[in-house]
Amino acid sequence: MALVLRAKFRRWLRGGDDGIAAKVRRKNQINDIIWKSLPSIRLSLLVAGYAWMLAIPLPNLGRNTYIDENALQPGQVNTYWNWPHVFRADRYLESLEQLRDQNSTNAEWAGYIKHEFRDLGIHVSTQSYHFTNASGEYNGTNVYAVLSSPRASGAEAMLISASRVSLNGNLNLRGIATVLSLAGYLKEYSLWSKDLVFVISDGYLEGMQAFITSYHGADEPNLDADPLTLSSGVIWTALNIDYPGHSFSHLGVFFEGLNGRLPNQDLINSFRLVSTYTGGVPVLLYDHRDPREVPHLESQLSIIPTWLPDVVKKQDAVREYGFRAKNILKHVGYQARGQTNGVHGLLHRFRIDAITLFAVPSSGPHGFHALGRVVESTLRTMNNLLEHLHASFFFYLLVKPGTFLKIGTYLPSVILVSVSMMFTGLGEWTDARWYEDLSKPKATDKSVAASGGIILLERPRPVLQALLIMLATHLAGVALFYIRTSGFAGLHPETTSLTLCALLALPPLFALIVRSSPSERSAPIASILKAANLCLASTVISVTSVLNFSLAAVLAVLLGVPLSYSSYKSALPAKIGRYAIYVGLGLGWLFCEKEVQRAIWNWEILGVWFAPFVCVVYTPLVLQAGIVSLLPS
Amino acid sequence: MANALGMYRTVKRLGIPDSNIILMLADDAACNSRNKFPGCVYPAAARDLDLYGDNIEVDYRGYEVTVENFIRVLTGRMDSSVPRSKRLLSDDRSNVFVYMTGHGGNEFLKFQDNEEISAFDIADAFEQMWQKKRYNEIFFMIDTCQANTMYSKFYSPNILATGSSKLDENSYSYENDMDLGISVIDRFTHYVLRFMESVNKTSQATMQDLFDMYDPDKFASHAGVRSDLFNRPIDQTLITDFFGGVSQAEVLAPEEEFYYSSTPEGGHQQESESFTHVDSATTSGAVKSNNDEIHGYSDLLSVVQDLQREPPKRDTTGLFRTWVSSGLMFALVAWVSMRK
Amino acid sequence: MDFGLVYPALVASRLFLAFAPLPDALRHDHQLSSPLTSYPRLQEGIYLFQHGIDPYSGGMFRHSPLLLSLFSTVLPLNDVTSKLLWTTCDAISVWSLVQIWRTRQRLSSTSRDGLIAAIYLLNPYLLLPSLALSTSTIENTLLLLSIMFASQGRSSRSLLALAFLVQLSLPALVFVIPISLLLLTEPVSKLVSPSIPNISLNSVLAKLAKFGSYTVILTLLSTLACGNWAWVEQTWGSTVTLPDLTPNPGLWWYFFTEMFDHFRPFFLLVFSVHLLIYVLPVCLKFQHDILYATYILTGIAALFKPYPTLADPGLFLSLISLFPETYQYLRYPIVTTLLHLHSALLLPLFHHLWLSQGTGNANFFYASTLVFGMANGAALLDAIWSGLRVAIGTLPPGYEIVQK
Amino acid sequence: MRWRLAIITYIALWLTSALAAYEEFHELLTFRPLSDGKLAARFTFTTSLNGTHPRDPSNLADEDQSQHYTVFPLALGQVLREYAVTELHLNLNAGKWDYDHWGYPDEPGVGTGAELWAWMGESATRSVDERWKGLRNALSGQFCASLGSLDDQRTTSPELTFRPEGSLPSSGGAHRLRHGTLPSEHVCTENLTPFLKLLPCKSLSGIASLLNPHRLFDTDWHGLSVHVRYLENEGIEVRLSFQSVFDPVRYTGGRRAWSLQSVFDRVIDRSCPVARSSEIRVAIPKEENNAQITPDFHNSDGEHAIFDVLNASKPLDVAMNWVNESAFDYNTVLSGVPLTHISVRRTLKGSSQSRGRLAVSITNNMPITIQTSYLESMPWLLQFYLHTLQVHSNGVSRDDLVSIVSCIPSVPHARPTLFQAILTLPPKSTLDISMDVIKPFLRYTEHPPDAQRGWDLPPAVLVPLLPANATVLTDHPELSLSEHKMDGFGYPIRSPRRMYTPVLLVDLATPDFSMPYNVIIMSCTLIALIFGMVFNLLTRKFTLVRVSSEP
């Protein structure tokens, strides 16, 4: 039996009489099969992609974090930070509060802090800076001190910083007090292999931006800052201490940096270990507490919809899912916009792995004592480093403290969507090549693909026009960006938004009066435009996914379905309706004023690419889809 | 780190001079600025005994600790300019003691985290030593994970080998110093050293006694012994044959490594040096005079003044040459474009 | 599109771009200029030379002594002159490209001229290196000039241009044979109806001898310029021994970064020879249309040369505008385009991730260079296929073409 | 046990010293309280071999006549003879010398890491480079340091900055300088042990007995150095010195009072019998009058309180105390003016691994124009773009202030850059020099085990010079450069005041060290694929086949 089968199979392979012809036939058959099943393939890919995204927070997905760099040895040391140092911190706090109450000037703050550092015998200096952008000016004075460690060459450094304004808007007095007291305490050690650089930066972000850019000699267009008079070595790691409240219950870790750059995961993990085991302080992602810990707040913390029946809501798996989902959503919110929350994010672009320790304000139980010990032990851990943190530990998705997803487990979701878009585009492109010939086939110039008896003729494709349309839309995007970031727009945001919306939305309507292509002989522009649009979008998504996963995911959600199913074969009202939707999708953001403001500020002061990206890449892509839906078939 | 230094101290205590010890240490634990107790390395968290002491000679340290150097030390294939303190000066009467510790695995031992030495390498090196008559007997001791696999490939005669753990076993650290933040010494070495403390130059303790001391429960691993290549009965082999007197030994470890030998000649050489000092000489209490005027910066100044006189000259010939060549280049182009 | 209008417009806009404010990082970008073509290194060499230090005694300067003597004497290199010079080079290249097209069509002017010019000048692969003042632009210009003169049958000029090119970059040796063959044949398209031309070996040898003599003269000039032979090892030698492992879009650098020391010489030999293997087969297969062979060889050189920049594949991609007859027989143009799109985005991105941002490691950029290699390989293969496929023309219904 | 041994050595040494007389051994320990509460201590052990000459390199071929030393270190002597070294300087330092607050060091060579330089006469039989290699290895064996890796990639001859400190014998050929630095080298007990073995009294008696590694290696800065020089019509002199900066404030928690016991954890019980002179000198702070030194010192030269260890009462524990100072007040000193003529800061800007910018800013603290020589001897790990050299004085571009004396560009995998220039510093102003640098890409075999740390780059060396007609200095005697530093025996240490900048750390791009096989496989696969397909197309011929089934 088997023998017969094998013989049959072999004959099928060899194709009986004429081998080559049979091979070609078989190839065509396979092509036909693939071609026929293409729509279902792309659909299934799309569905699979979105399903994967939804599956990311599942409790049984993800693995426990571990320390990859053996040298770190987190939490292996005794800490000697103790009440005397806490008292000193309290004394600093008192005088800082005086400064606050007399609402002193930047210079007075700087003067006081400088004096205190000098009293400790640490070389200290100040740097005043001056930012100007469309929306206004920012002045301030940083204080920075370099404790050059004994016995060491001073070629490496660690940075401990506290910004004067906390990330929740209050003054970060306790943070500053902690740093001052720590400086005095750490000076008694002689075991630092790296210099310690203490920075009390003015303002919230801009102070540290001024300091770190002039430390690395990077030139900022709209920054005017004093040169630094003290220098130290290469900064490897940094801790930013943010302690706005009176006391705290948890330590939250903020880690997203500018343009979606993440610090090495080892830093976060070792901090988590130290904080949990040395300091005895539980760790949170951001300031997001687990609803299950605080039942009375559950209603406002949890994102599980309330209309669900309790049977579902009380399921632990469901609550776990909700908890993780909210963490991820926060992460996506920060990373996709490329913004940072906390000073640490400004350091990443200089290859400094940095995180912010945020003392989540609450009525206890912890204070200076716990924080000091955690920071001391974390610094000892960072001090153990012999090399840059280099294990490829920069691509991860923290779903909750101590649990993360490897890149292999979350990236495919986005890639699947982009692949499906790519297939759609290719299908559209090949479609446009053939048209059904209803007349009798003529003898000349036709190549025939025998597919189900229908005779398909080849036809030219108007590539150039399509490409020109795309180019035009992207140029429009550039214009949009420059106008929106101009000084005028800063003054009258609403009017600008309206006019811009109109300017961008109306011209494509002329596409309506384009007469449909004279004959079947040449493919409709719309199909080519759609194909190109989809290929470009898919490329953008897949390329972005390695740089900034959250952004790619958002793009995949926003662009995936609308672009794949943009259609030009519909009646006029439908066309208009579709177009309106696309306009809303592409330009709606113009009207969320606060978001736009923040994005522009981030671009001008910190150089975050989110705003230009939206204007020059995202909006044009959507508009192209809109134009597709306007164009005649 | 403490493992190797402990051995070093032991063999030194049993009377083998530094000149016959070759110590290889890959990291500078003692004076690393991360060390809370500078210049000290303690074998226990109690920190009662400082292994580094104030008298130690490290022959290979830092990046010098490589597989290549280790093999060269064993086989004696050295560049002529390598000083004798970095050589293993042994002959067919020398007993060599080799001790290695560090991160290991099945039949390999890591050096500096970036290269490995395999059991075959060491076995071949020993064979070379045997053929070049560089040892009489070797006692090989190793303390790593899966240590016993390292001596499984030996095939040269007169080698006695022992290891801390067998295949698929880790050898665990004895205790952890919470001030240094590292684990200080491994169990196997810790107990071997403790045993050695009971040995002195005249001790009659034999290898058998040492091996009898092995205890899987204390080691948390099964230490192994290989004596089939060894042609003497173990219970008549004195520890001091390897660890003391005129014998010779060697100790090594990749993370921190150290190796030690003593040859009769080596010994005498040292002696003779220390005696040539006494010698008659005549007195001349010439007091130094202040008046020789060689000031580094004075002739620097002259350079400076020269510089100020004429600005740095450009090499005109080079410029001339370039002019000529570019001229000729253009001539060529012109000529070619003239031609039809 | 009228060439008379398009050409000046394009050149003007190119000039405008040259003087537009551009980030300084452009000139240091590893994709746009290799150690052999980088503008800052050229400046450094000239600076050293003018301060009486032999630039070839160090490892920094690897440009030809001809450039050295030219820029240190006749046209002193400063920002303005160099921008002007590079723009002129582009203008010349475009002009000669159009000339090649016209001679190929045996027409004084065609409707495609403008398009061809645009395809060359607006090609980002060519535009960016030229804005970065990479000397690979000059190499492209010399090659195009040489091809143009060759197709016009002016042997001395074309061979001289080629000799200059070889002085600048050794891998250009692959063009010696096709150019000398091109001088002996017609540049008109014979792809559709191949007919074997009869070329006497002696005439080829004559051309080669001529080329040889020019090369010798220029070599002597170089030696005269810098007074010793050190330059040979620094310029030509570096393309063979690869002393500088700065990343580039090519396939060599990472291979020889990771190579074991004792295999290095062997693989250097293999890679260098491999580049030459293709010359004869390609010339034989396309002897009916040597211009096409030359075109294929530009693709091969761009793919396999030791220190490529984006300008090399760029030239290959732009040259395709000379052969419209092959378009309809390209098998997978869209795939090639997408590959190029991806790699064009990935190369700078991964370069940034590895060297500036530090989150990615070298393998990222290496992977993107592999993608780039695939893209170029796909383009090359498709070009060869369509170039051969043209000869058969359209098929009767029910038939398909395969290779046996 | 211990004292018996001591007595035996005492007698032996007494005998030998009685016999040996044309060799002299002097030992000196100087203390200098520093402005920021720290304490600089410096041990100097000088052995001079009078009436001898360094070996003439021209007769290196024939057998060397046997040498007989009593107190002169034999091991070192043998090395010097074998390689015919005229002058030799070896420094092994750890820490960063803070010129602004500590002033000039007593021993000028304070660059972090190991530094070795030697003047050797040329010889037909064995070339200077050959002997330099031998010397490196010999010393690395002698002092347990990895000086062997000071190979050609790190050796230069900056003759402008490193002048001979002694005299060069007129006999023999011209003399050549070889200089190399190893910034990542560290100092530890294993270096001190052989160092002590070179001393006639080892560490048993005399001030050498104070050299307690556990304390010395805990200091903020410490370094040991060996200097050999030949003085015309005197002889060969070997100076071993150990220099360290203690921080009494850190030990005592606030006060800067110190004593031998507190800093060394030892006192002097016995003096070294063979020493001609054995002194402890404590610099007396000028402005502060509340400083008191115990016990009463024997004599003083105004600046220093001098203790003669040979006939002081044992055990000797010198102590210094500031009466009614409960805690040291930093606030006054840290705001004070720098103690050196110029202050130097060198940084490497930029965070990319492909290029950066080297910035040196030099401040002239003097009211007069100063000239300094500036030396960069940089391994090829950092390559200079000299054409981007920019010079700004107080923000104004002043290219005329820098005159390049010599520049030898680097060769990858082979030779370092040598860049020497003379800078002119206008009075009370800051000179900013900066130039672009590019970071090369190394073969994966060239990276060290801890490749991701980066490479330490050697310090730049500056030598401040005054124009000969520096009369302006009358009102700044303490800052005068033409004043000779006197060491213990009233003759000048003939060394210019070299200033070493801190070392830099450059991180070079690293390949993936686990990849070689994968890379070879993947690259070759791609190339082979394209190769195969190209030749497939070129060699096979086209044929038509009928595929459609219907006729």
PDB file of N, CA, C and O in Angstrom, chain B residues 28 31 40 50 52 55-57 61 63 81 277 279 281-283 288 292 300 304 308, chain D residues 19 21-22 68-69 137 144 160 185-186 188 190-191 193 197 214 234 371 450 484 490 494:
ATOM      1  N   ASP B  28      42.118  42.316  41.711  1.00  0.00           N
ATOM      2  CA  ASP B  28      42.902  42.957  42.770  1.00  0.00           C
ATOM      3  C   ASP B  28      42.030  43.126  43.996  1.00  0.00           C
ATOM      4  O   ASP B  28      41.875  44.227  44.507  1.00  0.00           O
ATOM      5  N   CYS B  31      43.323  45.451  47.069  1.00  0.00           N
ATOM      6  CA  CYS B  31      43.425  46.903  47.003  1.00  0.00           C
ATOM      7  C   CYS B  31      42.380  47.507  46.091  1.00  0.00           C
ATOM      8  O   CYS B  31      42.437  48.677  45.763  1.00  0.00           O
ATOM      9  N   CYS B  40      43.509  43.877  52.677  1.00  0.00           N
ATOM     10  CA  CYS B  40      43.212  42.669  53.435  1.00  0.00           C
ATOM     11  C   CYS B  40      42.289  41.765  52.642  1.00  0.00           C
ATOM     12  O   CYS B  40      41.434  42.239  51.913  1.00  0.00           O
ATOM     13  N   ASP B  50      44.110  37.657  58.330  1.00  0.00           N
ATOM     14  CA  ASP B  50      44.265  38.350  57.052  1.00  0.00           C
ATOM     15  C   ASP B  50      45.225  37.559  56.175  1.00  0.00           C
ATOM     16  O   ASP B  50      46.395  37.416  56.495  1.00  0.00           O
ATOM     17  N   TYR B  52      46.158  38.309  53.118  1.00  0.00           N
ATOM     18  CA  TYR B  52      47.049  39.109  52.269  1.00  0.00           C
ATOM     19  C   TYR B  52      48.278  39.548  53.043  1.00  0.00           C
ATOM     20  O   TYR B  52      49.362  39.636  52.517  1.00  0.00           O
ATOM     21  N   ASN B  55      53.137  40.802  53.424  1.00  0.00           N
ATOM     22  CA  ASN B  55      54.277  40.232  52.717  1.00  0.00           C
ATOM     23  C   ASN B  55      53.763  39.230  51.701  1.00  0.00           C
ATOM     24  O   ASN B  55      53.461  38.093  52.026  1.00  0.00           O
ATOM     25  N   ILE B  56      53.627  39.668  50.471  1.00  0.00           N
ATOM     26  CA  ILE B  56      53.063  38.783  49.454  1.00  0.00           C
ATOM     27  C   ILE B  56      53.635  39.183  48.100  1.00  0.00           C
ATOM     28  O   ILE B  56      53.978  40.353  47.889  1.00  0.00           O
ATOM     29  N   GLU B  57      53.828  38.204  47.238  1.00  0.00           N
ATOM     30  CA  GLU B  57      54.299  38.519  45.891  1.00  0.00           C
ATOM     31  C   GLU B  57      53.391  37.842  44.870  1.00  0.00           C
ATOM     32  O   GLU B  57      53.293  36.621  44.832  1.00  0.00           O
ATOM     33  N   ARG B  61      49.203  39.029  37.437  1.00  0.00           N
ATOM     34  CA  ARG B  61      47.966  39.609  37.941  1.00  0.00           C
ATOM     35  C   ARG B  61      47.245  40.328  36.816  1.00  0.00           C
ATOM     36  O   ARG B  61      47.815  40.623  35.783  1.00  0.00           O
ATOM     37  N   TYR B  63      45.239  41.329  33.658  1.00  0.00           N
ATOM     38  CA  TYR B  63      45.067  40.761  32.315  1.00  0.00           C
ATOM     39  C   TYR B  63      46.156  39.745  31.992  1.00  0.00           C
ATOM     40  O   TYR B  63      46.062  39.026  31.012  1.00  0.00           O
ATOM     41  N   SER B  81      63.033  37.031  27.729  1.00  0.00           N
ATOM     42  CA  SER B  81      63.148  38.191  28.618  1.00  0.00           C
ATOM     43  C   SER B  81      62.259  38.050  29.853  1.00  0.00           C
ATOM     44  O   SER B  81      62.224  38.960  30.670  1.00  0.00           O
ATOM     45  N   HIS B 277      75.995  40.056  49.639  1.00  0.00           N
ATOM     46  CA  HIS B 277      75.997  41.439  50.124  1.00  0.00           C
ATOM     47  C   HIS B 277      77.252  41.753  50.917  1.00  0.00           C
ATOM     48  O   HIS B 277      77.889  42.753  50.732  1.00  0.00           O
ATOM     49  N   ASP B 279      80.575  42.377  51.932  1.00  0.00           N
ATOM     50  CA  ASP B 279      81.738  42.562  51.069  1.00  0.00           C
ATOM     51  C   ASP B 279      82.454  43.817  51.528  1.00  0.00           C
ATOM     52  O   ASP B 279      81.851  44.729  52.075  1.00  0.00           O
ATOM     53  N   ALA B 281      84.468  47.314  51.386  1.00  0.00           N
ATOM     54  CA  ALA B 281      84.431  48.476  50.494  1.00  0.00           C
ATOM     55  C   ALA B 281      85.047  49.648  51.218  1.00  0.00           C
ATOM     56  O   ALA B 281      85.107  49.666  52.440  1.00  0.00           O
ATOM     57  N   THR B 282      85.502  50.580  50.477  1.00  0.00           N
ATOM     58  CA  THR B 282      86.205  51.696  51.108  1.00  0.00           C
ATOM     59  C   THR B 282      85.276  52.893  51.270  1.00  0.00           C
ATOM     60  O   THR B 282      84.271  52.987  50.589  1.00  0.00           O
ATOM     61  N   THR B 283      85.626  53.762  52.133  1.00  0.00           N
ATOM     62  CA  THR B 283      84.738  54.863  52.480  1.00  0.00           C
ATOM     63  C   THR B 283      84.986  56.071  51.597  1.00  0.00           C
ATOM     64  O   THR B 283      86.120  56.362  51.249  1.00  0.00           O
ATOM     65  N   LYS B 288      77.044  65.668  48.621  1.00  0.00           N
ATOM     66  CA  LYS B 288      76.608  66.103  47.285  1.00  0.00           C
ATOM     67  C   LYS B 288      76.650  67.617  47.165  1.00  0.00           C
ATOM     68  O   LYS B 288      76.446  68.336  48.130  1.00  0.00           O
ATOM     69  N   ASP B 292      75.210  71.499  40.386  1.00  0.00           N
ATOM     70  CA  ASP B 292      74.973  71.087  38.992  1.00  0.00           C
ATOM     71  C   ASP B 292      73.582  71.547  38.561  1.00  0.00           C
ATOM     72  O   ASP B 292      72.588  71.247  39.183  1.00  0.00           O
ATOM     73  N   LEU B 300      63.704  73.399  28.389  1.00  0.00           N
ATOM     74  CA  LEU B 300      62.369  73.552  27.812  1.00  0.00           C
ATOM     75  C   LEU B 300      62.181  74.994  27.373  1.00  0.00           C
ATOM     76  O   LEU B 300      61.757  75.295  26.272  1.00  0.00           O
ATOM     77  N   VAL B 304      61.015  76.857  23.930  1.00  0.00           N
ATOM     78  CA  VAL B 304      59.927  77.814  23.792  1.00  0.00           C
ATOM     79  C   VAL B 304      60.415  79.058  23.079  1.00  0.00           C
ATOM     80  O   VAL B 304      59.820  79.518  22.110  1.00  0.00           O
ATOM     81  N   GLN B 308      59.157  80.835  19.679  1.00  0.00           N
ATOM     82  CA  GLN B 308      58.642  82.195  19.529  1.00  0.00           C
ATOM     83  C   GLN B 308      59.398  82.913  18.433  1.00  0.00           C
ATOM     84  O   GLN B 308      58.835  83.696  17.688  1.00  0.00           O
TER      85      GLN B 308
ATOM     86  N   LEU D  19      81.720  48.388  57.453  1.00  0.00           N
ATOM     87  CA  LEU D  19      82.614  48.109  56.323  1.00  0.00           C
ATOM     88  C   LEU D  19      82.245  48.998  55.133  1.00  0.00           C
ATOM     89  O   LEU D  19      83.071  49.689  54.572  1.00  0.00           O
ATOM     90  N   ALA D  21      81.215  51.947  53.221  1.00  0.00           N
ATOM     91  CA  ALA D  21      81.155  53.364  53.545  1.00  0.00           C
ATOM     92  C   ALA D  21      80.991  54.208  52.295  1.00  0.00           C
ATOM     93  O   ALA D  21      80.460  55.299  52.376  1.00  0.00           O
ATOM     94  N   TYR D  22      81.447  53.733  51.136  1.00  0.00           N
ATOM     95  CA  TYR D  22      81.281  54.648  50.006  1.00  0.00           C
ATOM     96  C   TYR D  22      79.886  54.485  49.414  1.00  0.00           C
ATOM     97  O   TYR D  22      79.556  55.063  48.416  1.00  0.00           O
ATOM     98  N   HIS D  68      79.780  44.705  43.594  1.00  0.00           N
ATOM     99  CA  HIS D  68      79.644  44.372  45.015  1.00  0.00           C
ATOM    100  C   HIS D  68      78.916  45.497  45.712  1.00  0.00           C
ATOM    101  O   HIS D  68      79.375  46.635  45.715  1.00  0.00           O
ATOM    102  N   TYR D  69      77.767  45.194  46.239  1.00  0.00           N
ATOM    103  CA  TYR D  69      76.986  46.219  46.915  1.00  0.00           C
ATOM    104  C   TYR D  69      76.832  45.843  48.381  1.00  0.00           C
ATOM    105  O   TYR D  69      76.772  44.677  48.722  1.00  0.00           O
ATOM    106  N   ASN D 137      60.128  43.900  31.198  1.00  0.00           N
ATOM    107  CA  ASN D 137      59.832  42.575  31.769  1.00  0.00           C
ATOM    108  C   ASN D 137      60.567  42.384  33.079  1.00  0.00           C
ATOM    109  O   ASN D 137      59.996  41.898  34.060  1.00  0.00           O
ATOM    110  N   CYS D 144      56.299  42.936  40.695  1.00  0.00           N
ATOM    111  CA  CYS D 144      54.986  42.292  40.631  1.00  0.00           C
ATOM    112  C   CYS D 144      53.939  43.186  39.978  1.00  0.00           C
ATOM    113  O   CYS D 144      52.801  43.264  40.441  1.00  0.00           O
ATOM    114  N   LEU D 160      60.500  66.369  25.189  1.00  0.00           N
ATOM    115  CA  LEU D 160      60.298  67.758  25.597  1.00  0.00           C
ATOM    116  C   LEU D 160      59.854  67.826  27.056  1.00  0.00           C
ATOM    117  O   LEU D 160      60.278  68.695  27.813  1.00  0.00           O
ATOM    118  N   GLU D 185      46.758  50.236  35.834  1.00  0.00           N
ATOM    119  CA  GLU D 185      47.516  49.433  36.794  1.00  0.00           C
ATOM    120  C   GLU D 185      47.229  49.917  38.216  1.00  0.00           C
ATOM    121  O   GLU D 185      47.055  51.110  38.447  1.00  0.00           O
ATOM    122  N   HIS D 186      47.147  48.991  39.166  1.00  0.00           N
ATOM    123  CA  HIS D 186      46.869  49.390  40.541  1.00  0.00           C
ATOM    124  C   HIS D 186      48.058  49.038  41.436  1.00  0.00           C
ATOM    125  O   HIS D 186      48.946  48.277  41.044  1.00  0.00           O
ATOM    126  N   CYS D 188      49.444  47.670  45.215  1.00  0.00           N
ATOM    127  CA  CYS D 188      48.959  46.883  46.352  1.00  0.00           C
ATOM    128  C   CYS D 188      50.139  46.293  47.101  1.00  0.00           C
ATOM    129  O   CYS D 188      51.297  46.536  46.755  1.00  0.00           O
ATOM    130  N   GLU D 190      51.472  43.494  47.092  1.00  0.00           N
ATOM    131  CA  GLU D 190      52.463  42.705  46.347  1.00  0.00           C
ATOM    132  C   GLU D 190      53.484  43.597  45.659  1.00  0.00           C
ATOM    133  O   GLU D 190      54.559  43.130  45.279  1.00  0.00           O
ATOM    134  N   ASN D 191      53.157  44.910  45.490  1.00  0.00           N
ATOM    135  CA  ASN D 191      54.181  45.817  44.970  1.00  0.00           C
ATOM    136  C   ASN D 191      55.052  46.351  46.096  1.00  0.00           C
ATOM    137  O   ASN D 191      56.240  46.586  45.934  1.00  0.00           O
ATOM    138  N   THR D 193      55.843  44.815  48.906  1.00  0.00           N
ATOM    139  CA  THR D 193      56.750  43.800  49.468  1.00  0.00           C
ATOM    140  C   THR D 193      58.119  43.837  48.787  1.00  0.00           C
ATOM    141  O   THR D 193      59.136  44.033  49.454  1.00  0.00           O
ATOM    142  N   LYS D 197      61.892  45.029  50.158  1.00  0.00           N
ATOM    143  CA  LYS D 197      63.056  44.138  50.133  1.00  0.00           C
ATOM    144  C   LYS D 197      64.278  44.842  49.556  1.00  0.00           C
ATOM    145  O   LYS D 197      65.406  44.373  49.720  1.00  0.00           O
ATOM    146  N   HIS D 214      48.179  47.995  55.410  1.00  0.00           N
ATOM    147  CA  HIS D 214      46.735  48.108  55.667  1.00  0.00           C
ATOM    148  C   HIS D 214      46.318  49.557  55.805  1.00  0.00           C
ATOM    149  O   HIS D 214      45.184  49.918  55.478  1.00  0.00           O
ATOM    150  N   GLU D 234      79.482  62.593  41.016  1.00  0.00           N
ATOM    151  CA  GLU D 234      78.991  62.087  42.310  1.00  0.00           C
ATOM    152  C   GLU D 234      78.806  60.587  42.228  1.00  0.00           C
ATOM    153  O   GLU D 234      79.433  59.831  42.952  1.00  0.00           O
ATOM    154  N   GLN D 371      53.770  80.170  30.327  1.00  0.00           N
ATOM    155  CA  GLN D 371      53.775  79.212  29.237  1.00  0.00           C
ATOM    156  C   GLN D 371      53.867  77.816  29.823  1.00  0.00           C
ATOM    157  O   GLN D 371      54.531  77.609  30.837  1.00  0.00           O
ATOM    158  N   ASP D 450      37.078  42.692  30.375  1.00  0.00           N
ATOM    159  CA  ASP D 450      35.934  43.537  30.739  1.00  0.00           C
ATOM    160  C   ASP D 450      35.774  44.636  29.686  1.00  0.00           C
ATOM    161  O   ASP D 450      35.964  45.823  29.946  1.00  0.00           O
ATOM    162  N   HIS D 484      63.949  76.107  43.649  1.00  0.00           N
ATOM    163  CA  HIS D 484      64.174  74.664  43.572  1.00  0.00           C
ATOM    164  C   HIS D 484      63.538  74.002  44.770  1.00  0.00           C
ATOM    165  O   HIS D 484      63.728  74.443  45.896  1.00  0.00           O
ATOM    166  N   GLY D 490      69.312  69.031  51.342  1.00  0.00           N
ATOM    167  CA  GLY D 490      69.730  70.348  50.894  1.00  0.00           C
ATOM    168  C   GLY D 490      70.243  70.357  49.481  1.00  0.00           C
ATOM    169  O   GLY D 490      70.958  71.251  49.077  1.00  0.00           O
ATOM    170  N   ARG D 494      66.169  67.736  40.947  1.00  0.00           N
ATOM    171  CA  ARG D 494      66.180  68.491  39.695  1.00  0.00           C
ATOM    172  C   ARG D 494      65.074  68.008  38.782  1.00  0.00           C
ATOM    173  O   ARG D 494      65.292  67.239  37.866  1.00  0.00           O
TER     174      ARG D 494
END
